[in-house]
Short mmCIF file of C-alpha atoms in Angstrom, two decimals:
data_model
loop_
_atom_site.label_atom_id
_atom_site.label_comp_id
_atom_site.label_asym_id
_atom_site.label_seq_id
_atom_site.Cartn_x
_atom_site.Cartn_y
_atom_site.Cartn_z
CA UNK G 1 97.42 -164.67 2.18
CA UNK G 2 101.11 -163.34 1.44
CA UNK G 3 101.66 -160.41 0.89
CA UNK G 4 103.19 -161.14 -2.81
CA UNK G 5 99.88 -162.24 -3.19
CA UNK G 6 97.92 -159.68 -1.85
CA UNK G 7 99.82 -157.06 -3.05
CA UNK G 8 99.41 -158.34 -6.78
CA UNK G 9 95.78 -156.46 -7.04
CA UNK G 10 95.23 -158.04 -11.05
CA UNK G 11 98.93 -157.22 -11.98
CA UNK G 12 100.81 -160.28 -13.42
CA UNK G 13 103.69 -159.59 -11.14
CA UNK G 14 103.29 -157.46 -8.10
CA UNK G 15 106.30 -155.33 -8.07
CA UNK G 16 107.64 -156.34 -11.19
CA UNK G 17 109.55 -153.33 -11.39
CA UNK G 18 111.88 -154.20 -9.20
CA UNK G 19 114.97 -155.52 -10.00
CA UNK G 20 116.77 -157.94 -9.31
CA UNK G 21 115.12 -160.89 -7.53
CA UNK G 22 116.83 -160.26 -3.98
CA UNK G 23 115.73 -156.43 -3.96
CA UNK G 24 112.26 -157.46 -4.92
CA UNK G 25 112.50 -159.99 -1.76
CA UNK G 26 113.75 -157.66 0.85
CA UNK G 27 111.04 -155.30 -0.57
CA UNK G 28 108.45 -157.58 0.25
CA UNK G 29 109.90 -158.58 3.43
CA UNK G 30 110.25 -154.71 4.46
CA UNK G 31 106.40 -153.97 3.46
CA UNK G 32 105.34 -157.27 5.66
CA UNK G 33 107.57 -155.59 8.21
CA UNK G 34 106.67 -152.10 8.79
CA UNK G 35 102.96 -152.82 8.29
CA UNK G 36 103.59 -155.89 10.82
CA UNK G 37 105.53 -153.88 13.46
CA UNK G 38 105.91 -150.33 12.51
CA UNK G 39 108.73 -148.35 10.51
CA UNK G 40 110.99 -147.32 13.48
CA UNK G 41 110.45 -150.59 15.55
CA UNK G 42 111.24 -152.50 12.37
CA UNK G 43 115.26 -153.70 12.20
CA UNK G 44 117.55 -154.46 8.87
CA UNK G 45 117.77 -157.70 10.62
CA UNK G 46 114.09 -158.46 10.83
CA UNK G 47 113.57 -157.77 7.43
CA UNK G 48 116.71 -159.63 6.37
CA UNK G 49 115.74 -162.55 7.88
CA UNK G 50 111.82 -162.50 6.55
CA UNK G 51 113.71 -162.26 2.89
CA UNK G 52 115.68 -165.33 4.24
CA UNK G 53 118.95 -163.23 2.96
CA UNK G 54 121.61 -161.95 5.58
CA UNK G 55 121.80 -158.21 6.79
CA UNK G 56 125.37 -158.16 4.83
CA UNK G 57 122.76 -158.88 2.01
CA UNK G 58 120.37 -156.52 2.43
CA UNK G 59 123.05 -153.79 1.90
CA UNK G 60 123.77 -155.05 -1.58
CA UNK G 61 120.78 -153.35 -2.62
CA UNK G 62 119.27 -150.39 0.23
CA UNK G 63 121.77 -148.48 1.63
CA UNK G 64 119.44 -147.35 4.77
CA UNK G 65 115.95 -148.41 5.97
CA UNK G 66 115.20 -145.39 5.00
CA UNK G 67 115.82 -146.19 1.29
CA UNK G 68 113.92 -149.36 1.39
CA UNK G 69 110.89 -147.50 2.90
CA UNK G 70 111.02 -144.72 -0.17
CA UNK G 71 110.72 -147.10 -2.99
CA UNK G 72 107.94 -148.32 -1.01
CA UNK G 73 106.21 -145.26 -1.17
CA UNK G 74 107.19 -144.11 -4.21
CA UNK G 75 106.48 -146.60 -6.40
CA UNK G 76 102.56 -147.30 -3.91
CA UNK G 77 102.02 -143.40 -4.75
CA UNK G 78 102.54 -144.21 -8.44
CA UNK G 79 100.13 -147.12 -8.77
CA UNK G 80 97.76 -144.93 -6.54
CA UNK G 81 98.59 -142.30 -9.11
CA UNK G 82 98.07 -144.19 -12.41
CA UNK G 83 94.58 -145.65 -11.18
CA UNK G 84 93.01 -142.51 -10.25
CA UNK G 85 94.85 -140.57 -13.37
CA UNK G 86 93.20 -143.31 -15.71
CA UNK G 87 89.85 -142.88 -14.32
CA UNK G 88 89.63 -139.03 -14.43
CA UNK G 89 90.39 -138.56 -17.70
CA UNK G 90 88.49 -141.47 -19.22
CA UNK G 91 85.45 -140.69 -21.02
CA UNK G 92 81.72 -140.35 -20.02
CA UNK G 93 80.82 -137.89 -17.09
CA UNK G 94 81.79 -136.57 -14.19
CA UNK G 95 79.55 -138.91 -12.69
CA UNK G 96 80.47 -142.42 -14.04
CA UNK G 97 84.47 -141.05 -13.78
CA UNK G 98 84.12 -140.12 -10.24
CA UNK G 99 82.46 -143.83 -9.66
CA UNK G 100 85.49 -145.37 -11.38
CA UNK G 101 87.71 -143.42 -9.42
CA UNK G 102 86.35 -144.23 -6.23
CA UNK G 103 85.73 -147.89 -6.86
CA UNK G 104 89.50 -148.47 -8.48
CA UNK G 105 91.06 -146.74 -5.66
CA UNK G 106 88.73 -148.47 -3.27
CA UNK G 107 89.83 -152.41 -4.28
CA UNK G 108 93.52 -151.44 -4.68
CA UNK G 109 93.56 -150.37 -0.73
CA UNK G 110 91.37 -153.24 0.25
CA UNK G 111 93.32 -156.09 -2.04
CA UNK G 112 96.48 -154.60 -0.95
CA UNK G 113 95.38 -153.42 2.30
CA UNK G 114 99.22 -154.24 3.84
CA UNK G 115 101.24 -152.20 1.19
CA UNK G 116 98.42 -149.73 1.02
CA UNK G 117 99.29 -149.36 5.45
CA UNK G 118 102.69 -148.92 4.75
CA UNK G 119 102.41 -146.36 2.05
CA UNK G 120 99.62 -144.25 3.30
CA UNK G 121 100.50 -144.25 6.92
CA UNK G 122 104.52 -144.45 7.00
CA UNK G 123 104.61 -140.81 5.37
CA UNK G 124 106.03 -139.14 8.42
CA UNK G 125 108.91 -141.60 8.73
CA UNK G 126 110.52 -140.52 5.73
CA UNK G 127 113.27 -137.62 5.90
CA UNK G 128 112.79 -134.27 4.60
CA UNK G 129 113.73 -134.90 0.56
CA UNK G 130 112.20 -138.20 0.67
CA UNK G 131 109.17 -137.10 2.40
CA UNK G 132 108.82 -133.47 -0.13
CA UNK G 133 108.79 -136.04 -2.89
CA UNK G 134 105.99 -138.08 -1.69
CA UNK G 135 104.03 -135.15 -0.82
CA UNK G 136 104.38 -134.15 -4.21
CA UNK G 137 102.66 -137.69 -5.85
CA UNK G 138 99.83 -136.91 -3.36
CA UNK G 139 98.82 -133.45 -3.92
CA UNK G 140 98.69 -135.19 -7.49
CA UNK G 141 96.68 -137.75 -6.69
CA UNK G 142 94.52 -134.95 -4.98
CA UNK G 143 94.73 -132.87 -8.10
CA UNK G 144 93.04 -135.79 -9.91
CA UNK G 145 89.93 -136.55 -7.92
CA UNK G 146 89.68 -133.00 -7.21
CA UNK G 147 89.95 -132.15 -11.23
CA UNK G 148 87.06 -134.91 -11.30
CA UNK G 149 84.40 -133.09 -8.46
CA UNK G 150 85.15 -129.84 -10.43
CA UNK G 151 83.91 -130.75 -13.74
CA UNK G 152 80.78 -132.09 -11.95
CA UNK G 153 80.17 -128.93 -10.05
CA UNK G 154 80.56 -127.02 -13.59
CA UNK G 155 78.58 -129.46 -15.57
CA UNK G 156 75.67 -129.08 -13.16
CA UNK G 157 75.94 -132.91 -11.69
CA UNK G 158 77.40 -131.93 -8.08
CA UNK G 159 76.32 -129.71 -5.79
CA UNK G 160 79.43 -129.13 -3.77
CA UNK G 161 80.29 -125.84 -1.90
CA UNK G 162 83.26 -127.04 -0.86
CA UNK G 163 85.46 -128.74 -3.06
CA UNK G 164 88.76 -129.09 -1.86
CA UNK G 165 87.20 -130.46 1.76
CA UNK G 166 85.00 -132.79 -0.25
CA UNK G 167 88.03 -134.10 -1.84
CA UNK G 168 89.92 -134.87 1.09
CA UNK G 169 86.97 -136.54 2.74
CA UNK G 170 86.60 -138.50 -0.85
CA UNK G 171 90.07 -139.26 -0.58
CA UNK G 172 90.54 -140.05 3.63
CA UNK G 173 87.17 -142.73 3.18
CA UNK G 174 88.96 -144.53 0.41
CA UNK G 175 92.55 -144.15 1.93
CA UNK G 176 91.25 -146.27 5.33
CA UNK G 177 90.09 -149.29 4.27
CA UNK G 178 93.72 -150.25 4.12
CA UNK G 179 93.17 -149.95 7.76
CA UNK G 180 89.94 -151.87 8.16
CA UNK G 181 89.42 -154.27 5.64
CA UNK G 182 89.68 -157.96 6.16
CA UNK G 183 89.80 -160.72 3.27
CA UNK G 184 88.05 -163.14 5.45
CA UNK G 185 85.59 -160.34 6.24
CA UNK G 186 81.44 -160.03 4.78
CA UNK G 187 82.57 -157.85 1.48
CA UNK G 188 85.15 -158.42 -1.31
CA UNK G 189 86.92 -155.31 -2.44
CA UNK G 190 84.84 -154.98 -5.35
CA UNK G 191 81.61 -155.11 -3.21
CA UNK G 192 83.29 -152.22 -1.04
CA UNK G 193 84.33 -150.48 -4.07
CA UNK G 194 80.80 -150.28 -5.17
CA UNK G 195 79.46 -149.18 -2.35
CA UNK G 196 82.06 -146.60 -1.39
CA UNK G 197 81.25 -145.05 -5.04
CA UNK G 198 77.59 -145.29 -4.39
CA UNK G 199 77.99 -143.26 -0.60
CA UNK G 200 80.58 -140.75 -2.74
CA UNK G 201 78.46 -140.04 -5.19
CA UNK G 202 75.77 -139.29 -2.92
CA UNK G 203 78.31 -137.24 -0.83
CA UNK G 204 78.80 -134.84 -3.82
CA UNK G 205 75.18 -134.87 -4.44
CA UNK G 206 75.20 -136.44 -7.89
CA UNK G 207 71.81 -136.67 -9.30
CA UNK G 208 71.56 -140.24 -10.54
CA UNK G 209 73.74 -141.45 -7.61
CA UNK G 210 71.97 -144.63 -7.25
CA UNK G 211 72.04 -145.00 -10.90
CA UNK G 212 75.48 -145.24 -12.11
CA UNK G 213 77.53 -148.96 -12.03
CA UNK G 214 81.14 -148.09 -11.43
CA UNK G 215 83.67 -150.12 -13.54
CA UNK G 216 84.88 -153.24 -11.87
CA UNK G 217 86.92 -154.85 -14.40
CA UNK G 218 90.06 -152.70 -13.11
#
């Protein structure tokens, strides 16, 4: 599987947003890449000539390495964002919306478990504006499910003493399947989506943990 494939996760056209054509090919080819060989082992040239361009080319469009890795990031955090923003403040309880949450997140690392290397792992490669802003999108994206575990713990659904470390625990098991997950493996992502929901829910304590079916039309 390509990664323009894998990396489409139900969209119509991964990546759409960028523009034009050649800078959405070297972005693929950069993502392919890093997650292939590592950020600072990585060369303009190799990822020139996976985009079958020139490294003249490449230049056209990303100043720096650097540049290409940031849209990367920025635009991985933002999906990541948008899927766990959507399922917080849908409706129903803290319960089924922490479900959601887990089990959106969940597929999106496992069907676009390359991208989802580059942009959860490559953080430290970035320089120090680059990197502040990317920090930023993730203390958001911490904010959300963290928003979510609070409700529950006020509503009476959790019992969680710790809420900020249960948060980053949430968020650290759904962040690594990027790292383990395998298309030709057991589980699709929206088996390991349910499940990871299921073990989180139990993880917070919910009281009907067993009994609530996380969306998996997302």
């Amino acid at each position: 599987m390509s990664t323009a494939e894998e990396t489409a996760g139900g969209d119509t056209q991964p990546w759409g947003e960028v523009t034009p054509d050649a800078a959405r090919r070297l972005l693929l080819a950069a993502v392919e890449a890093f997650a292939e060989r590592g950020y600072h082992a990585t060369t303009t040239r190799d990822i020139a000539g996976r985009a079958g361009m020139s490294p003249a080319a490449l230049y056209i469009h990303y100043k720096t390495k650097e540049e290409l890795l940031h849209r990367i990031s920025r635009i991985g955090h933002e999906k990541a964002l948008d899927i766990l923003r959507t399922a917080s403040r849908g409706e129903g309880t803290a319960t089924a919306r922490l479900a959601d949450a887990v089990s959106s997140f969940v597929r999106w690392h496992a069907r676009g478990r390359t991208t989802a290397r580059v942009v959860q792992y490559e953080l430290d490669s970035l320089g120090p504006d680059a990197r502040a802003e990317i920090v930023g999108l993730r203390r958001q994206v911490d904010a959300e499910v963290r928003g979510i575990i609070e409700d529950g713990v006020r509503s009476g659904e959790f019992d969680v003493p710790d809420v900020p470390g249960t948060t980053l625990a949430v968020l650290s098991l759904c962040i690594d399947v990027a790292r383990w997950f395998n298309v030709d493996g057991p589980r699709t992502p929206e088996e390991v989506g349910a499940l990871y929901a299921d073990l989180v829910l139990r993880m917070v304590g919910a009281k009907n943990a067993g009994g609530v079916q996380p969306d998996r039309s997302a």
